[in-house]
Short mmCIF file of C-alpha atoms and ligand atoms in Angstrom, two decimals:
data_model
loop_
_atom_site.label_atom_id
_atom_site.label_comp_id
_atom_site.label_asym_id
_atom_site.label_seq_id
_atom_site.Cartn_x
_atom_site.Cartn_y
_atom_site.Cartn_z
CA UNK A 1 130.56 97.42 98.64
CA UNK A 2 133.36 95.47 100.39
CA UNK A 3 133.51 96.69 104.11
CA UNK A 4 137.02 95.24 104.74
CA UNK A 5 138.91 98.53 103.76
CA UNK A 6 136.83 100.40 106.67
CA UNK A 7 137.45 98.02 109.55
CA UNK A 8 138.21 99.77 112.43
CA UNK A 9 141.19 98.25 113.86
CA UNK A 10 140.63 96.26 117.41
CA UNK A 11 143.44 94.80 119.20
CA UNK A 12 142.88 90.47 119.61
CA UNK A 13 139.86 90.37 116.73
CA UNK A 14 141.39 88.00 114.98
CA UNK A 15 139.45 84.78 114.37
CA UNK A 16 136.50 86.79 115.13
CA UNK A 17 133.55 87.20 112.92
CA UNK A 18 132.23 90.82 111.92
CA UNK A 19 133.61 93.67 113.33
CA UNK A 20 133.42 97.39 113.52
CA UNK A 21 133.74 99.34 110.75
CA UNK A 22 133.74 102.87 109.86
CA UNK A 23 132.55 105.04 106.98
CA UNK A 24 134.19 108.43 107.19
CA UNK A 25 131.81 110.90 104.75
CA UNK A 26 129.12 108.69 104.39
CA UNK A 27 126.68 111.69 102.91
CA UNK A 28 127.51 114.87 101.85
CA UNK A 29 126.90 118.10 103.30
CA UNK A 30 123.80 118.63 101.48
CA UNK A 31 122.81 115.35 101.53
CA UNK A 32 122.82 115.61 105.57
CA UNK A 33 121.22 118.53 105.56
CA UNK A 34 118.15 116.72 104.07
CA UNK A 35 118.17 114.33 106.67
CA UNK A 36 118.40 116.53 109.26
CA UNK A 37 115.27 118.33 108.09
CA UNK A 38 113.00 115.05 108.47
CA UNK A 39 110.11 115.26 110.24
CA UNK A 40 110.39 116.46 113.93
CA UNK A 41 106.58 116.09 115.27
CA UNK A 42 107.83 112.53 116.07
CA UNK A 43 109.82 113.17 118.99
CA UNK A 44 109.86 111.57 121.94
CA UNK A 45 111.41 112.76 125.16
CA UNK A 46 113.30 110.74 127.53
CA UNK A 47 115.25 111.20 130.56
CA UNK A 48 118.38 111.83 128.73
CA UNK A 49 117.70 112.06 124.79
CA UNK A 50 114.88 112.83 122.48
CA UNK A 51 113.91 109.59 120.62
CA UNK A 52 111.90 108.84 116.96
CA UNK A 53 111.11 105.65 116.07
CA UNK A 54 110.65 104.42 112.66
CA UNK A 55 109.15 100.90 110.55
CA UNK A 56 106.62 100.21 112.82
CA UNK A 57 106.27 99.11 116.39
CA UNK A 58 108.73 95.93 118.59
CA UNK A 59 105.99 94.26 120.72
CA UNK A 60 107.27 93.78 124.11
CA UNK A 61 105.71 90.55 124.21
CA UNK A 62 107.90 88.73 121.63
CA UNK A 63 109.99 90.80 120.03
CA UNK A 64 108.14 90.79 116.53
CA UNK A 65 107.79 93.89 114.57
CA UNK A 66 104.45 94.94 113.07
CA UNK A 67 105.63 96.85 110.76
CA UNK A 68 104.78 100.12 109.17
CA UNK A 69 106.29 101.33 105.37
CA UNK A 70 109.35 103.86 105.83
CA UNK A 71 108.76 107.61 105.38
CA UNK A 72 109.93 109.32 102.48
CA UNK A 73 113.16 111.03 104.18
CA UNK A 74 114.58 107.93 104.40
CA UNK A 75 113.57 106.63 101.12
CA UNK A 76 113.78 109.18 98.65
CA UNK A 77 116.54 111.48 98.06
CA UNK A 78 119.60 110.54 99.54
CA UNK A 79 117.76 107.32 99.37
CA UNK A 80 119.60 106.86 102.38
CA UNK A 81 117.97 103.39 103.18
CA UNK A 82 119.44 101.89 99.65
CA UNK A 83 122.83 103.08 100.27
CA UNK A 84 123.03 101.21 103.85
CA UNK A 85 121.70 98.11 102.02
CA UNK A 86 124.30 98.59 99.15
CA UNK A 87 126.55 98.46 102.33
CA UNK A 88 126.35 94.78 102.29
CA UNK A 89 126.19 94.74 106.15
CA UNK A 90 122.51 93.19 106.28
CA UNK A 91 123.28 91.20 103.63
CA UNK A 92 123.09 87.76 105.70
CA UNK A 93 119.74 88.83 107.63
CA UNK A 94 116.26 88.02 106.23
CA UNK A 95 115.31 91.23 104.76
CA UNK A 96 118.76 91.96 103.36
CA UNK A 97 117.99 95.64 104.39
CA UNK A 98 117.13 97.39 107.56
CA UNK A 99 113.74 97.08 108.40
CA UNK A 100 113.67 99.65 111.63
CA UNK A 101 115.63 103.15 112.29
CA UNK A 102 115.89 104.83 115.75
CA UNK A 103 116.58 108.30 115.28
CA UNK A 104 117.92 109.67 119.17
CA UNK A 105 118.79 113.13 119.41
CA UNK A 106 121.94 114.36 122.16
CA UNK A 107 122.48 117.56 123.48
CA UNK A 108 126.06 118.14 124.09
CA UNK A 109 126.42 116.37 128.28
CA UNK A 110 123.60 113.98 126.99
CA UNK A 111 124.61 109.94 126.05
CA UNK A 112 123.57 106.43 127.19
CA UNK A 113 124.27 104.13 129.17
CA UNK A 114 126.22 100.91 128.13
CA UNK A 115 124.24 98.92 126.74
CA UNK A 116 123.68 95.56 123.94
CA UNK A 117 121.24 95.60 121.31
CA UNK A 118 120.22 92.25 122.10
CA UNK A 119 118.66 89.55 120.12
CA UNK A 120 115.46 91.20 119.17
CA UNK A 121 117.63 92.36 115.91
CA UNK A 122 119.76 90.63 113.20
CA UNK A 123 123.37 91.25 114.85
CA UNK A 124 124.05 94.78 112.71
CA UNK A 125 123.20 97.89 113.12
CA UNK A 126 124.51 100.79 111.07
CA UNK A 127 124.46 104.49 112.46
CA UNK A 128 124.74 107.62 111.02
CA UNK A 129 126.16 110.75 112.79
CA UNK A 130 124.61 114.60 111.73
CA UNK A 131 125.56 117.34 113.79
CA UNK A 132 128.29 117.17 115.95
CA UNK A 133 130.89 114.16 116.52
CA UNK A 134 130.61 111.99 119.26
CA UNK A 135 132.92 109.05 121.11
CA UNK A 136 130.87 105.78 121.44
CA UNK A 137 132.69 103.76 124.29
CA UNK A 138 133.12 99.90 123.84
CA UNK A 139 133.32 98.01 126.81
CA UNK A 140 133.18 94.10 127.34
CA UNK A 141 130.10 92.30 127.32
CA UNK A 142 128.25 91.62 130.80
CA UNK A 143 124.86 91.26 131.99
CA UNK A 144 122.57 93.69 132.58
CA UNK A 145 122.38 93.27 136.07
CA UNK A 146 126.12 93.41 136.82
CA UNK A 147 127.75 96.71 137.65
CA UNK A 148 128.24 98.97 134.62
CA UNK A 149 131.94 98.78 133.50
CA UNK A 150 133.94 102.08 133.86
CA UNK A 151 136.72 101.89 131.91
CA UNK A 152 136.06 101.28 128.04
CA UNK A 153 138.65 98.85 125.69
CA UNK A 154 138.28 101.83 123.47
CA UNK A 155 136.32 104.28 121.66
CA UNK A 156 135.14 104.94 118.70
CA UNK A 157 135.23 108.93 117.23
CA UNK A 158 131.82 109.22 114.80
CA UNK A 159 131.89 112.31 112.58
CA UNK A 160 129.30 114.11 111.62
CA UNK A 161 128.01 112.31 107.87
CA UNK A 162 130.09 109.41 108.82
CA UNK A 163 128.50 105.38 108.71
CA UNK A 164 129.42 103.01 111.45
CA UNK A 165 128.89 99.55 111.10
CA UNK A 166 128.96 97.11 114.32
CA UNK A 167 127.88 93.61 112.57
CA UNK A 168 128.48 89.90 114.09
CA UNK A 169 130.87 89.24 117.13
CA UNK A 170 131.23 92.76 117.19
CA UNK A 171 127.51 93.49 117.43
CA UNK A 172 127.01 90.36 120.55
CA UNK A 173 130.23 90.37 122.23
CA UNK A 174 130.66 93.99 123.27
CA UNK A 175 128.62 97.19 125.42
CA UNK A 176 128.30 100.50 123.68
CA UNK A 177 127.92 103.75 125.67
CA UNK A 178 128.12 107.39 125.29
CA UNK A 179 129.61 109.25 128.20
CA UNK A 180 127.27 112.17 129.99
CA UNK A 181 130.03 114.60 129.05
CA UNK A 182 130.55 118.33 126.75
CA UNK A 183 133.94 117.59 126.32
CA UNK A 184 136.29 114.56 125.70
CA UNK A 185 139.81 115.54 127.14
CA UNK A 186 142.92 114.08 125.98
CA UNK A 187 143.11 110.79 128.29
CA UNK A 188 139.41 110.03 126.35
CA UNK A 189 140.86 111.26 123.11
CA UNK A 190 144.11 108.98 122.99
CA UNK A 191 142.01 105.56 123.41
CA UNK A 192 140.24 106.47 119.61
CA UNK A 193 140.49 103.33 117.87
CA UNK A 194 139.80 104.57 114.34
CA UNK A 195 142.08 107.63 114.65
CA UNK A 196 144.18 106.70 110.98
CA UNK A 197 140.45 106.97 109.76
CA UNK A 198 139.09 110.49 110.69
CA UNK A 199 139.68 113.39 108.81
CA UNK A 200 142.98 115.33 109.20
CA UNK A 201 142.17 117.64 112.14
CA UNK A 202 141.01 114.99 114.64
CA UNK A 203 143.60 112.55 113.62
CA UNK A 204 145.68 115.48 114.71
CA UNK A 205 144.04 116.13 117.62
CA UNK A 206 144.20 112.41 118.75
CA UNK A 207 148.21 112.41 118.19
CA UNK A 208 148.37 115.34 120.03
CA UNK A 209 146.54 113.72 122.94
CA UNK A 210 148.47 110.77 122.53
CA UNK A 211 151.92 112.89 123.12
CA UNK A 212 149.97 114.26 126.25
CA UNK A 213 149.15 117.15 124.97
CA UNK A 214 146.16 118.91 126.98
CA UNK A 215 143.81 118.36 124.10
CA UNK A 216 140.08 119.41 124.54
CA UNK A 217 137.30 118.22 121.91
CA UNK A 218 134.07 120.30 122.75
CA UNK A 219 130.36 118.33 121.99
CA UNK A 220 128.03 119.91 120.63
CA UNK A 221 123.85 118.86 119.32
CA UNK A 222 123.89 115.64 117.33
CA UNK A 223 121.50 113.34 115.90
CA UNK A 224 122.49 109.36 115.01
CA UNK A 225 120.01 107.23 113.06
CA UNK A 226 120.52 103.71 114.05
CA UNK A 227 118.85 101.02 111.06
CA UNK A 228 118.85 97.63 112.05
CA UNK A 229 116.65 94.29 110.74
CA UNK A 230 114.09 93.01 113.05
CA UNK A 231 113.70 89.61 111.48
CA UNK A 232 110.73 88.35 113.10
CA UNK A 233 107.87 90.53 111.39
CA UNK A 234 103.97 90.00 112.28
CA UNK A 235 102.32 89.26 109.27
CA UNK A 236 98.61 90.43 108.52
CA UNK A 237 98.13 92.79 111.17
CA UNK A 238 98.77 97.04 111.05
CA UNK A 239 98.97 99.03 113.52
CA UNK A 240 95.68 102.21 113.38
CA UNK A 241 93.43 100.20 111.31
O1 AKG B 301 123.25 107.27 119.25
C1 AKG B 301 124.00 106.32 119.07
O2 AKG B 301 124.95 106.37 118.29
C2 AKG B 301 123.79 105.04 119.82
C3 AKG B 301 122.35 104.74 120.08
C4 AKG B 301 122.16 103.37 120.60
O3 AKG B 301 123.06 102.74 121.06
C5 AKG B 301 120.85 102.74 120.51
O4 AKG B 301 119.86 103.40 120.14
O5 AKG B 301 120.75 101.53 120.81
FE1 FE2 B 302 122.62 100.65 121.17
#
C-alpha cells in the first residue's frame, strides 16, 4: 500500500523524511466492533487513562522487549496486525511488522500529556481510533524537562475506525498530546490539519469553525491501539516460566 495519497498535509515538510499520514475508515463498523470486544481483564488504571499492554514486557533497564506471542484479537479476524503491516509503514524496521500494541482507553476530559515516543521503538507507530474521535495536538520537539509547550503547530482530528501513521522525522521531530478537555471549540477545531481528509460532516464542521462560526465538537469514550516495533528483542528468555 503506497501511503503517499494519505499524507496529512504539514506546512514546511518538505525535504523531510516520513510524515503523518492518515487513514480515514481504516476498519469497518463490524470489524471495530470486534476489536472493541477484546479482552478487558487486562486493564490497567492510571492517573488519567486505563492502559493494556500487549507483545510482551520493555525492560526498564535497556529498552529490550521480552516478548510474548500476540493474542488472537489482534491476529485473527480483522487480522488487524496484517493489515498495519500491509501498510508498509514498518517496512524499514527489523521485524517489518509491529511487534508491541498499547491499547489506552479515554473518557471524554481524559488525554496525555505531550509527549515523544522515544528511541526505545523503530520511529513509527500506527494508531487506531474506536469509539469516539479525538484531536491529537502536535507541538515542536523539546526536552522533557523544559516547560510543556501550550500552543500546538496543529492538530490532528482521528475518527473513530480511522489509521494514523506518524513514521520518520515525523515520529522524532515532534510532541503529541491530547488535551484534558469534553469538547474542542472552534479556535481548536480550525487548526485540523487533515480537515480535506475527514468525512463530510467534520470537514464541515472545521470550515464552519474556520469562518468563526461558534462550532462545538463534544468527546465522548474512546479507545486507540498504538502498534509500534521494538527492535531490540531478548532472545531465549519468557516471561512466567
Ligand atoms: O491514544 C493515543 O492516540 C496516543 C497514545 C500515545 O501517545 C502513547 O501511548 O504513546
Ligand atoms: Fe505517544
Amino acid at each position: 500500500m503506497a501511503l503517499e495519497p494519505f499524507r496529512v498535509p504539514v506546512p514546511g515538510w518538505e525535504g523531510a523524511s516520513g510524515g503523518f499520514f492518515y487513514l480515514p475508515e481504516f476498519l469497518s463498523f463490524s470489524e471495530s466492533d470486534s476489536i472493541d470486544a477484546a479482552p478487558s481483564l487486562k486493564w490497567k488504571q492510571l492517573a488519567h487513562r486505563r492502559l493494556q499492554s500487549w507483545g510482551g514486557q520493555i525492560l526498564e533497564r535497556d529498552g529490550r522487549l521480552v516478548p510474548e506471542p500476540m493474542p488472537p484479537f489482534l491476529t485473527t479476524h480483522p487480522r488487524l496486525l496484517a493489515r498495519i503491516r500491509d501498510t508498509t509503514a514498518f517496512h524499514d524496521s527489523i521485524h517489518k511488522e509491529p511487534n508491541h500494541c498499547l491499547v489506552n482507553e479515554y473518557m471524554a476530559g481524559q488525554g496525555i500529556m505531550p509527549h515523544n515516543d522515544g528511541p526505545t521503538y523503530f520511529p513509527a507507530v500506527a494508531t487506531l481510533s474506536l469509539g469516539g474521535h479525538v484531536l491529537l495536538d502536535i507541538y515542536p520537539w523539546r526536552e522533557a524537562r523544559e516547560a510543556y509547550p501550550t500552543t500546538p503547530l496543529f492538530s490532528i482530528l482521528q475518527e473513530p475506525r480511522s489509521l494514523l501513521i506518524i513514521q520518520g522525522d515525523a515520529y522524532r521531530n515532534y510532541l503529541h498530546g491530547i488535551a484534558e478537555r469534553t469538547q474542542d471549540d472552534a479556535p481548536r477545531m480550525a487548526n485540523v490539519a487533515n480537515s480535506a481528509q475527514l468525512s463530510a460532516p467534520l470537514n464541515d464542521l472545521v470550515d464552519a469553525a474556520r469562518r468563526g462560526e461558534n462550532v462545538l465538537c463534544s468527546r465522548e469514550r474512546r479507545v486507540s491501539l498504538t502498534f509500534r516495533d521494538v527492535e531490540r528483542v531478548q532472545r531465549g528468555l519468557r516471561i512466567g516460566r
